[in-house]
């Protein structure tokens, strides 16, 4: 499947829900749309470009957001055991993690977008079916997490939306510096 065959404007069908869950799904869908939309009409080579002074590329951002969403979805179901202990990661672990910010040889934009759609579908299913949005888990060990801090499923979902929005903004800047295209405006 090439990027032209994958409609990046269409979000996967979300389960029918109402109230707070519908609001969370709408917020997630909107931010995912903006991230996917930045990749429209790009080749794999363009999706690999580092068009700013930073290390980020569009394909890598999609891969990273996919990985983040999958990790946090696992956290919703299994708590901190679903995530690594970031305080114990080695340089080799961090080097492997850095690859999620790159569209590596053999990877395609269409492939990472399809992978992202599947991760989004799974998260949307969790939003609709998790028994209690107030369920709390301790956060995993990480230098950026306050020791002993806990998050509810609700907070995790808001974090996924926030992280996606932040990276959609990065993607917009990267895309504009590739060919002048913008996600908005």
mmCIF file with all atom_site columns, C-alpha atoms in Angstrom:
data_model
loop_
_atom_site.group_PDB
_atom_site.id
_atom_site.type_symbol
_atom_site.label_atom_id
_atom_site.label_alt_id
_atom_site.label_comp_id
_atom_site.label_asym_id
_atom_site.label_entity_id
_atom_site.label_seq_id
_atom_site.pdbx_PDB_ins_code
_atom_site.Cartn_x
_atom_site.Cartn_y
_atom_site.Cartn_z
_atom_site.occupancy
_atom_site.B_iso_or_equiv
_atom_site.pdbx_formal_charge
_atom_site.auth_seq_id
_atom_site.auth_comp_id
_atom_site.auth_asym_id
_atom_site.auth_atom_id
_atom_site.pdbx_PDB_model_num
ATOM 1   C CA . UNK A 1 1   ? 0.000   0.000  0.000  1.00 0.00 ? 1   UNK A CA 1
ATOM 2   C CA . UNK A 1 2   ? 1.391   3.387  -0.881 1.00 0.00 ? 2   UNK A CA 1
ATOM 3   C CA . UNK A 1 3   ? 0.564   6.639  0.849  1.00 0.00 ? 3   UNK A CA 1
ATOM 4   C CA . UNK A 1 4   ? -1.848  7.629  -1.932 1.00 0.00 ? 4   UNK A CA 1
ATOM 5   C CA . UNK A 1 5   ? -3.955  4.531  -1.161 1.00 0.00 ? 5   UNK A CA 1
ATOM 6   C CA . UNK A 1 6   ? -4.090  5.316  2.559  1.00 0.00 ? 6   UNK A CA 1
ATOM 7   C CA . UNK A 1 7   ? -6.583  8.076  3.295  1.00 0.00 ? 7   UNK A CA 1
ATOM 8   C CA . UNK A 1 8   ? -4.750  10.018 5.983  1.00 0.00 ? 8   UNK A CA 1
ATOM 9   C CA . UNK A 1 9   ? -7.766  12.251 6.563  1.00 0.00 ? 9   UNK A CA 1
ATOM 10  C CA . UNK A 1 10  ? -9.941  9.384  7.750  1.00 0.00 ? 10  UNK A CA 1
ATOM 11  C CA . UNK A 1 11  ? -9.651  8.252  11.336 1.00 0.00 ? 11  UNK A CA 1
ATOM 12  C CA . UNK A 1 12  ? -10.413 4.629  12.168 1.00 0.00 ? 12  UNK A CA 1
ATOM 13  C CA . UNK A 1 13  ? -14.041 4.114  13.158 1.00 0.00 ? 13  UNK A CA 1
ATOM 14  C CA . UNK A 1 14  ? -14.325 4.559  16.910 1.00 0.00 ? 14  UNK A CA 1
ATOM 15  C CA . UNK A 1 15  ? -16.701 2.525  19.038 1.00 0.00 ? 15  UNK A CA 1
ATOM 16  C CA . UNK A 1 16  ? -19.988 4.302  19.772 1.00 0.00 ? 16  UNK A CA 1
ATOM 17  C CA . UNK A 1 17  ? -19.820 6.030  23.157 1.00 0.00 ? 17  UNK A CA 1
ATOM 18  C CA . UNK A 1 18  ? -21.265 9.125  24.782 1.00 0.00 ? 18  UNK A CA 1
ATOM 19  C CA . UNK A 1 19  ? -20.302 11.690 27.407 1.00 0.00 ? 19  UNK A CA 1
ATOM 20  C CA . UNK A 1 20  ? -16.742 11.934 28.657 1.00 0.00 ? 20  UNK A CA 1
ATOM 21  C CA . UNK A 1 21  ? -15.586 8.959  26.618 1.00 0.00 ? 21  UNK A CA 1
ATOM 22  C CA . UNK A 1 22  ? -16.919 10.539 23.430 1.00 0.00 ? 22  UNK A CA 1
ATOM 23  C CA . UNK A 1 23  ? -15.115 13.769 24.352 1.00 0.00 ? 23  UNK A CA 1
ATOM 24  C CA . UNK A 1 24  ? -11.839 11.889 24.874 1.00 0.00 ? 24  UNK A CA 1
ATOM 25  C CA . UNK A 1 25  ? -12.230 10.073 21.535 1.00 0.00 ? 25  UNK A CA 1
ATOM 26  C CA . UNK A 1 26  ? -12.961 13.348 19.750 1.00 0.00 ? 26  UNK A CA 1
ATOM 27  C CA . UNK A 1 27  ? -9.901  15.016 21.292 1.00 0.00 ? 27  UNK A CA 1
ATOM 28  C CA . UNK A 1 28  ? -7.671  12.075 20.322 1.00 0.00 ? 28  UNK A CA 1
ATOM 29  C CA . UNK A 1 29  ? -9.090  11.940 16.787 1.00 0.00 ? 29  UNK A CA 1
ATOM 30  C CA . UNK A 1 30  ? -8.513  15.641 16.198 1.00 0.00 ? 30  UNK A CA 1
ATOM 31  C CA . UNK A 1 31  ? -4.866  15.553 17.275 1.00 0.00 ? 31  UNK A CA 1
ATOM 32  C CA . UNK A 1 32  ? -4.178  12.355 15.330 1.00 0.00 ? 32  UNK A CA 1
ATOM 33  C CA . UNK A 1 33  ? -5.716  13.928 12.240 1.00 0.00 ? 33  UNK A CA 1
ATOM 34  C CA . UNK A 1 34  ? -3.349  16.900 12.398 1.00 0.00 ? 34  UNK A CA 1
ATOM 35  C CA . UNK A 1 35  ? -0.325  14.617 12.758 1.00 0.00 ? 35  UNK A CA 1
ATOM 36  C CA . UNK A 1 36  ? -1.392  12.374 9.856  1.00 0.00 ? 36  UNK A CA 1
ATOM 37  C CA . UNK A 1 37  ? -2.364  15.358 7.701  1.00 0.00 ? 37  UNK A CA 1
ATOM 38  C CA . UNK A 1 38  ? 1.183   16.742 7.809  1.00 0.00 ? 38  UNK A CA 1
ATOM 39  C CA . UNK A 1 39  ? 2.335   13.672 5.864  1.00 0.00 ? 39  UNK A CA 1
ATOM 40  C CA . UNK A 1 40  ? -0.088  14.071 2.969  1.00 0.00 ? 40  UNK A CA 1
ATOM 41  C CA . UNK A 1 41  ? 1.375   13.669 -0.533 1.00 0.00 ? 41  UNK A CA 1
ATOM 42  C CA . UNK A 1 42  ? 4.909   12.970 0.729  1.00 0.00 ? 42  UNK A CA 1
ATOM 43  C CA . UNK A 1 43  ? 7.321   10.373 -0.566 1.00 0.00 ? 43  UNK A CA 1
ATOM 44  C CA . UNK A 1 44  ? 9.211   8.080  1.782  1.00 0.00 ? 44  UNK A CA 1
ATOM 45  C CA . UNK A 1 45  ? 12.359  10.123 1.150  1.00 0.00 ? 45  UNK A CA 1
ATOM 46  C CA . UNK A 1 46  ? 10.569  13.335 2.144  1.00 0.00 ? 46  UNK A CA 1
ATOM 47  C CA . UNK A 1 47  ? 9.217   11.613 5.274  1.00 0.00 ? 47  UNK A CA 1
ATOM 48  C CA . UNK A 1 48  ? 12.854  10.825 6.200  1.00 0.00 ? 48  UNK A CA 1
ATOM 49  C CA . UNK A 1 49  ? 14.082  14.413 5.774  1.00 0.00 ? 49  UNK A CA 1
ATOM 50  C CA . UNK A 1 50  ? 15.407  16.307 8.755  1.00 0.00 ? 50  UNK A CA 1
ATOM 51  C CA . UNK A 1 51  ? 14.380  19.705 7.460  1.00 0.00 ? 51  UNK A CA 1
ATOM 52  C CA . UNK A 1 52  ? 15.164  21.692 10.612 1.00 0.00 ? 52  UNK A CA 1
ATOM 53  C CA . UNK A 1 53  ? 18.227  21.951 12.824 1.00 0.00 ? 53  UNK A CA 1
ATOM 54  C CA . UNK A 1 54  ? 16.787  19.146 14.987 1.00 0.00 ? 54  UNK A CA 1
ATOM 55  C CA . UNK A 1 55  ? 16.880  15.381 14.590 1.00 0.00 ? 55  UNK A CA 1
ATOM 56  C CA . UNK A 1 56  ? 13.169  14.921 13.891 1.00 0.00 ? 56  UNK A CA 1
ATOM 57  C CA . UNK A 1 57  ? 11.569  13.792 10.637 1.00 0.00 ? 57  UNK A CA 1
ATOM 58  C CA . UNK A 1 58  ? 7.893   13.243 9.823  1.00 0.00 ? 58  UNK A CA 1
ATOM 59  C CA . UNK A 1 59  ? 8.083   9.464  9.492  1.00 0.00 ? 59  UNK A CA 1
ATOM 60  C CA . UNK A 1 60  ? 9.962   9.252  12.765 1.00 0.00 ? 60  UNK A CA 1
ATOM 61  C CA . UNK A 1 61  ? 7.430   11.426 14.561 1.00 0.00 ? 61  UNK A CA 1
ATOM 62  C CA . UNK A 1 62  ? 4.611   9.126  13.446 1.00 0.00 ? 62  UNK A CA 1
ATOM 63  C CA . UNK A 1 63  ? 6.637   6.119  14.629 1.00 0.00 ? 63  UNK A CA 1
ATOM 64  C CA . UNK A 1 64  ? 7.341   7.776  17.980 1.00 0.00 ? 64  UNK A CA 1
ATOM 65  C CA . UNK A 1 65  ? 3.728   8.766  18.607 1.00 0.00 ? 65  UNK A CA 1
ATOM 66  C CA . UNK A 1 66  ? 2.670   5.218  17.683 1.00 0.00 ? 66  UNK A CA 1
ATOM 67  C CA . UNK A 1 67  ? 5.139   3.782  20.189 1.00 0.00 ? 67  UNK A CA 1
ATOM 68  C CA . UNK A 1 68  ? 4.052   6.225  22.892 1.00 0.00 ? 68  UNK A CA 1
ATOM 69  C CA . UNK A 1 69  ? 0.369   5.494  22.329 1.00 0.00 ? 69  UNK A CA 1
ATOM 70  C CA . UNK A 1 70  ? 0.969   1.730  22.419 1.00 0.00 ? 70  UNK A CA 1
ATOM 71  C CA . UNK A 1 71  ? 3.018   1.994  25.606 1.00 0.00 ? 71  UNK A CA 1
ATOM 72  C CA . UNK A 1 72  ? 0.409   4.058  27.401 1.00 0.00 ? 72  UNK A CA 1
ATOM 73  C CA . UNK A 1 73  ? -2.394  1.772  26.190 1.00 0.00 ? 73  UNK A CA 1
ATOM 74  C CA . UNK A 1 74  ? -0.456  -1.101 27.722 1.00 0.00 ? 74  UNK A CA 1
ATOM 75  C CA . UNK A 1 75  ? -0.161  0.938  30.921 1.00 0.00 ? 75  UNK A CA 1
ATOM 76  C CA . UNK A 1 76  ? -3.939  1.426  31.002 1.00 0.00 ? 76  UNK A CA 1
ATOM 77  C CA . UNK A 1 77  ? -4.400  -2.350 30.966 1.00 0.00 ? 77  UNK A CA 1
ATOM 78  C CA . UNK A 1 78  ? -1.372  -3.596 32.928 1.00 0.00 ? 78  UNK A CA 1
ATOM 79  C CA . UNK A 1 79  ? -0.018  -0.645 34.882 1.00 0.00 ? 79  UNK A CA 1
ATOM 80  C CA . UNK A 1 80  ? 3.671   0.203  35.144 1.00 0.00 ? 80  UNK A CA 1
ATOM 81  C CA . UNK A 1 81  ? 4.774   -3.352 34.342 1.00 0.00 ? 81  UNK A CA 1
ATOM 82  C CA . UNK A 1 82  ? 3.839   -2.601 30.717 1.00 0.00 ? 82  UNK A CA 1
ATOM 83  C CA . UNK A 1 83  ? 6.584   0.025  30.472 1.00 0.00 ? 83  UNK A CA 1
ATOM 84  C CA . UNK A 1 84  ? 10.340  -0.078 30.895 1.00 0.00 ? 84  UNK A CA 1
ATOM 85  C CA . UNK A 1 85  ? 12.169  1.234  33.918 1.00 0.00 ? 85  UNK A CA 1
ATOM 86  C CA . UNK A 1 86  ? 13.660  4.254  32.198 1.00 0.00 ? 86  UNK A CA 1
ATOM 87  C CA . UNK A 1 87  ? 16.046  4.822  35.101 1.00 0.00 ? 87  UNK A CA 1
ATOM 88  C CA . UNK A 1 88  ? 17.748  1.486  34.312 1.00 0.00 ? 88  UNK A CA 1
ATOM 89  C CA . UNK A 1 89  ? 18.120  1.989  30.552 1.00 0.00 ? 89  UNK A CA 1
ATOM 90  C CA . UNK A 1 90  ? 21.597  1.681  29.087 1.00 0.00 ? 90  UNK A CA 1
ATOM 91  C CA . UNK A 1 91  ? 23.147  3.751  26.312 1.00 0.00 ? 91  UNK A CA 1
ATOM 92  C CA . UNK A 1 92  ? 22.330  0.887  23.933 1.00 0.00 ? 92  UNK A CA 1
ATOM 93  C CA . UNK A 1 93  ? 18.686  1.009  25.064 1.00 0.00 ? 93  UNK A CA 1
ATOM 94  C CA . UNK A 1 94  ? 18.567  4.749  24.414 1.00 0.00 ? 94  UNK A CA 1
ATOM 95  C CA . UNK A 1 95  ? 20.203  4.272  20.995 1.00 0.00 ? 95  UNK A CA 1
ATOM 96  C CA . UNK A 1 96  ? 17.484  1.755  20.056 1.00 0.00 ? 96  UNK A CA 1
ATOM 97  C CA . UNK A 1 97  ? 14.858  4.166  21.345 1.00 0.00 ? 97  UNK A CA 1
ATOM 98  C CA . UNK A 1 98  ? 16.342  6.930  19.179 1.00 0.00 ? 98  UNK A CA 1
ATOM 99  C CA . UNK A 1 99  ? 15.533  4.816  16.093 1.00 0.00 ? 99  UNK A CA 1
ATOM 100 C CA . UNK A 1 100 ? 11.828  5.360  16.736 1.00 0.00 ? 100 UNK A CA 1
ATOM 101 C CA . UNK A 1 101 ? 12.382  8.996  15.757 1.00 0.00 ? 101 UNK A CA 1
ATOM 102 C CA . UNK A 1 102 ? 13.673  7.977  12.303 1.00 0.00 ? 102 UNK A CA 1
ATOM 103 C CA . UNK A 1 103 ? 12.092  6.424  9.227  1.00 0.00 ? 103 UNK A CA 1
ATOM 104 C CA . UNK A 1 104 ? 14.704  3.723  8.787  1.00 0.00 ? 104 UNK A CA 1
ATOM 105 C CA . UNK A 1 105 ? 15.727  2.073  5.504  1.00 0.00 ? 105 UNK A CA 1
ATOM 106 C CA . UNK A 1 106 ? 13.090  -0.515 4.622  1.00 0.00 ? 106 UNK A CA 1
ATOM 107 C CA . UNK A 1 107 ? 10.368  1.391  6.463  1.00 0.00 ? 107 UNK A CA 1
ATOM 108 C CA . UNK A 1 108 ? 7.732   3.275  4.505  1.00 0.00 ? 108 UNK A CA 1
ATOM 109 C CA . UNK A 1 109 ? 5.497   6.179  5.338  1.00 0.00 ? 109 UNK A CA 1
ATOM 110 C CA . UNK A 1 110 ? 2.475   4.097  4.375  1.00 0.00 ? 110 UNK A CA 1
ATOM 111 C CA . UNK A 1 111 ? 3.658   1.353  6.728  1.00 0.00 ? 111 UNK A CA 1
ATOM 112 C CA . UNK A 1 112 ? 4.142   3.634  9.727  1.00 0.00 ? 112 UNK A CA 1
ATOM 113 C CA . UNK A 1 113 ? 0.791   5.338  9.068  1.00 0.00 ? 113 UNK A CA 1
ATOM 114 C CA . UNK A 1 114 ? -0.946  1.947  8.947  1.00 0.00 ? 114 UNK A CA 1
ATOM 115 C CA . UNK A 1 115 ? 0.793   0.955  12.189 1.00 0.00 ? 115 UNK A CA 1
ATOM 116 C CA . UNK A 1 116 ? -0.350  4.233  13.747 1.00 0.00 ? 116 UNK A CA 1
ATOM 117 C CA . UNK A 1 117 ? -3.942  3.618  12.636 1.00 0.00 ? 117 UNK A CA 1
ATOM 118 C CA . UNK A 1 118 ? -3.858  0.212  14.332 1.00 0.00 ? 118 UNK A CA 1
ATOM 119 C CA . UNK A 1 119 ? -2.473  1.669  17.579 1.00 0.00 ? 119 UNK A CA 1
ATOM 120 C CA . UNK A 1 120 ? -5.173  4.369  17.477 1.00 0.00 ? 120 UNK A CA 1
ATOM 121 C CA . UNK A 1 121 ? -7.877  1.762  16.896 1.00 0.00 ? 121 UNK A CA 1
ATOM 122 C CA . UNK A 1 122 ? -6.705  -0.185 19.945 1.00 0.00 ? 122 UNK A CA 1
ATOM 123 C CA . UNK A 1 123 ? -6.615  2.924  22.136 1.00 0.00 ? 123 UNK A CA 1
ATOM 124 C CA . UNK A 1 124 ? -10.085 3.947  20.965 1.00 0.00 ? 124 UNK A CA 1
ATOM 125 C CA . UNK A 1 125 ? -11.324 0.475  21.852 1.00 0.00 ? 125 UNK A CA 1
ATOM 126 C CA . UNK A 1 126 ? -9.857  0.906  25.347 1.00 0.00 ? 126 UNK A CA 1
ATOM 127 C CA . UNK A 1 127 ? -11.558 4.285  25.761 1.00 0.00 ? 127 UNK A CA 1
ATOM 128 C CA . UNK A 1 128 ? -14.877 2.636  24.969 1.00 0.00 ? 128 UNK A CA 1
ATOM 129 C CA . UNK A 1 129 ? -14.411 -0.517 27.041 1.00 0.00 ? 129 UNK A CA 1
ATOM 130 C CA . UNK A 1 130 ? -12.141 0.132  30.025 1.00 0.00 ? 130 UNK A CA 1
ATOM 131 C CA . UNK A 1 131 ? -14.391 -0.336 33.058 1.00 0.00 ? 131 UNK A CA 1
ATOM 132 C CA . UNK A 1 132 ? -13.276 2.738  35.012 1.00 0.00 ? 132 UNK A CA 1
ATOM 133 C CA . UNK A 1 133 ? -11.592 5.906  33.740 1.00 0.00 ? 133 UNK A CA 1
ATOM 134 C CA . UNK A 1 134 ? -10.712 6.709  37.362 1.00 0.00 ? 134 UNK A CA 1
ATOM 135 C CA . UNK A 1 135 ? -8.603  3.568  37.861 1.00 0.00 ? 135 UNK A CA 1
ATOM 136 C CA . UNK A 1 136 ? -5.189  4.635  39.140 1.00 0.00 ? 136 UNK A CA 1
ATOM 137 C CA . UNK A 1 137 ? -1.755  3.129  38.481 1.00 0.00 ? 137 UNK A CA 1
ATOM 138 C CA . UNK A 1 138 ? 1.623   4.270  39.803 1.00 0.00 ? 138 UNK A CA 1
ATOM 139 C CA . UNK A 1 139 ? 3.692   5.862  37.039 1.00 0.00 ? 139 UNK A CA 1
ATOM 140 C CA . UNK A 1 140 ? 6.699   3.914  35.781 1.00 0.00 ? 140 UNK A CA 1
ATOM 141 C CA . UNK A 1 141 ? 10.185  4.719  37.005 1.00 0.00 ? 141 UNK A CA 1
ATOM 142 C CA . UNK A 1 142 ? 11.535  7.530  34.844 1.00 0.00 ? 142 UNK A CA 1
ATOM 143 C CA . UNK A 1 143 ? 13.646  10.629 35.470 1.00 0.00 ? 143 UNK A CA 1
ATOM 144 C CA . UNK A 1 144 ? 10.752  12.811 34.295 1.00 0.00 ? 144 UNK A CA 1
ATOM 145 C CA . UNK A 1 145 ? 8.152   11.196 36.607 1.00 0.00 ? 145 UNK A CA 1
ATOM 146 C CA . UNK A 1 146 ? 7.785   12.370 40.189 1.00 0.00 ? 146 UNK A CA 1
ATOM 147 C CA . UNK A 1 147 ? 8.507   9.415  42.500 1.00 0.00 ? 147 UNK A CA 1
ATOM 148 C CA . UNK A 1 148 ? 5.303   7.882  43.828 1.00 0.00 ? 148 UNK A CA 1
ATOM 149 C CA . UNK A 1 149 ? 3.096   9.801  41.380 1.00 0.00 ? 149 UNK A CA 1
ATOM 150 C CA . UNK A 1 150 ? -0.023  8.025  40.116 1.00 0.00 ? 150 UNK A CA 1
ATOM 151 C CA . UNK A 1 151 ? -2.216  8.613  37.095 1.00 0.00 ? 151 UNK A CA 1
ATOM 152 C CA . UNK A 1 152 ? -5.763  7.591  36.354 1.00 0.00 ? 152 UNK A CA 1
ATOM 153 C CA . UNK A 1 153 ? -6.773  6.098  33.011 1.00 0.00 ? 153 UNK A CA 1
ATOM 154 C CA . UNK A 1 154 ? -8.325  9.511  32.275 1.00 0.00 ? 154 UNK A CA 1
ATOM 155 C CA . UNK A 1 155 ? -5.000  11.273 32.870 1.00 0.00 ? 155 UNK A CA 1
ATOM 156 C CA . UNK A 1 156 ? -3.195  8.781  30.642 1.00 0.00 ? 156 UNK A CA 1
ATOM 157 C CA . UNK A 1 157 ? -5.656  9.422  27.802 1.00 0.00 ? 157 UNK A CA 1
ATOM 158 C CA . UNK A 1 158 ? -5.249  13.171 28.192 1.00 0.00 ? 158 UNK A CA 1
ATOM 159 C CA . UNK A 1 159 ? -1.474  12.657 28.139 1.00 0.00 ? 159 UNK A CA 1
ATOM 160 C CA . UNK A 1 160 ? -1.712  10.697 24.874 1.00 0.00 ? 160 UNK A CA 1
ATOM 161 C CA . UNK A 1 161 ? -3.721  13.549 23.335 1.00 0.00 ? 161 UNK A CA 1
ATOM 162 C CA . UNK A 1 162 ? -1.267  16.150 24.666 1.00 0.00 ? 162 UNK A CA 1
ATOM 163 C CA . UNK A 1 163 ? 1.769   14.243 23.394 1.00 0.00 ? 163 UNK A CA 1
ATOM 164 C CA . UNK A 1 164 ? 0.114   13.811 20.000 1.00 0.00 ? 164 UNK A CA 1
ATOM 165 C CA . UNK A 1 165 ? -0.711  17.528 19.828 1.00 0.00 ? 165 UNK A CA 1
ATOM 166 C CA . UNK A 1 166 ? 2.841   18.489 20.766 1.00 0.00 ? 166 UNK A CA 1
ATOM 167 C CA . UNK A 1 167 ? 4.292   16.274 18.043 1.00 0.00 ? 167 UNK A CA 1
ATOM 168 C CA . UNK A 1 168 ? 1.691   17.427 15.512 1.00 0.00 ? 168 UNK A CA 1
ATOM 169 C CA . UNK A 1 169 ? 3.085   20.912 16.083 1.00 0.00 ? 169 UNK A CA 1
ATOM 170 C CA . UNK A 1 170 ? 6.617   19.644 15.513 1.00 0.00 ? 170 UNK A CA 1
ATOM 171 C CA . UNK A 1 171 ? 5.401   17.889 12.368 1.00 0.00 ? 171 UNK A CA 1
ATOM 172 C CA . UNK A 1 172 ? 3.787   21.063 11.054 1.00 0.00 ? 172 UNK A CA 1
ATOM 173 C CA . UNK A 1 173 ? 7.064   22.970 11.366 1.00 0.00 ? 173 UNK A CA 1
ATOM 174 C CA . UNK A 1 174 ? 9.025   20.156 9.715  1.00 0.00 ? 174 UNK A CA 1
ATOM 175 C CA . UNK A 1 175 ? 6.514   19.886 6.862  1.00 0.00 ? 175 UNK A CA 1
ATOM 176 C CA . UNK A 1 176 ? 6.479   23.617 6.247  1.00 0.00 ? 176 UNK A CA 1
ATOM 177 C CA . UNK A 1 177 ? 10.261  23.613 6.004  1.00 0.00 ? 177 UNK A CA 1
ATOM 178 C CA . UNK A 1 178 ? 10.158  20.744 3.462  1.00 0.00 ? 178 UNK A CA 1
ATOM 179 C CA . UNK A 1 179 ? 7.792   22.292 0.939  1.00 0.00 ? 179 UNK A CA 1
ATOM 180 C CA . UNK A 1 180 ? 5.877   25.164 2.512  1.00 0.00 ? 180 UNK A CA 1
ATOM 181 C CA . UNK A 1 181 ? 2.732   23.082 3.139  1.00 0.00 ? 181 UNK A CA 1
ATOM 182 C CA . UNK A 1 182 ? 0.883   23.770 6.388  1.00 0.00 ? 182 UNK A CA 1
ATOM 183 C CA . UNK A 1 183 ? -1.538  21.716 8.439  1.00 0.00 ? 183 UNK A CA 1
ATOM 184 C CA . UNK A 1 184 ? -3.664  24.769 9.213  1.00 0.00 ? 184 UNK A CA 1
ATOM 185 C CA . UNK A 1 185 ? -4.111  28.170 7.630  1.00 0.00 ? 185 UNK A CA 1
#
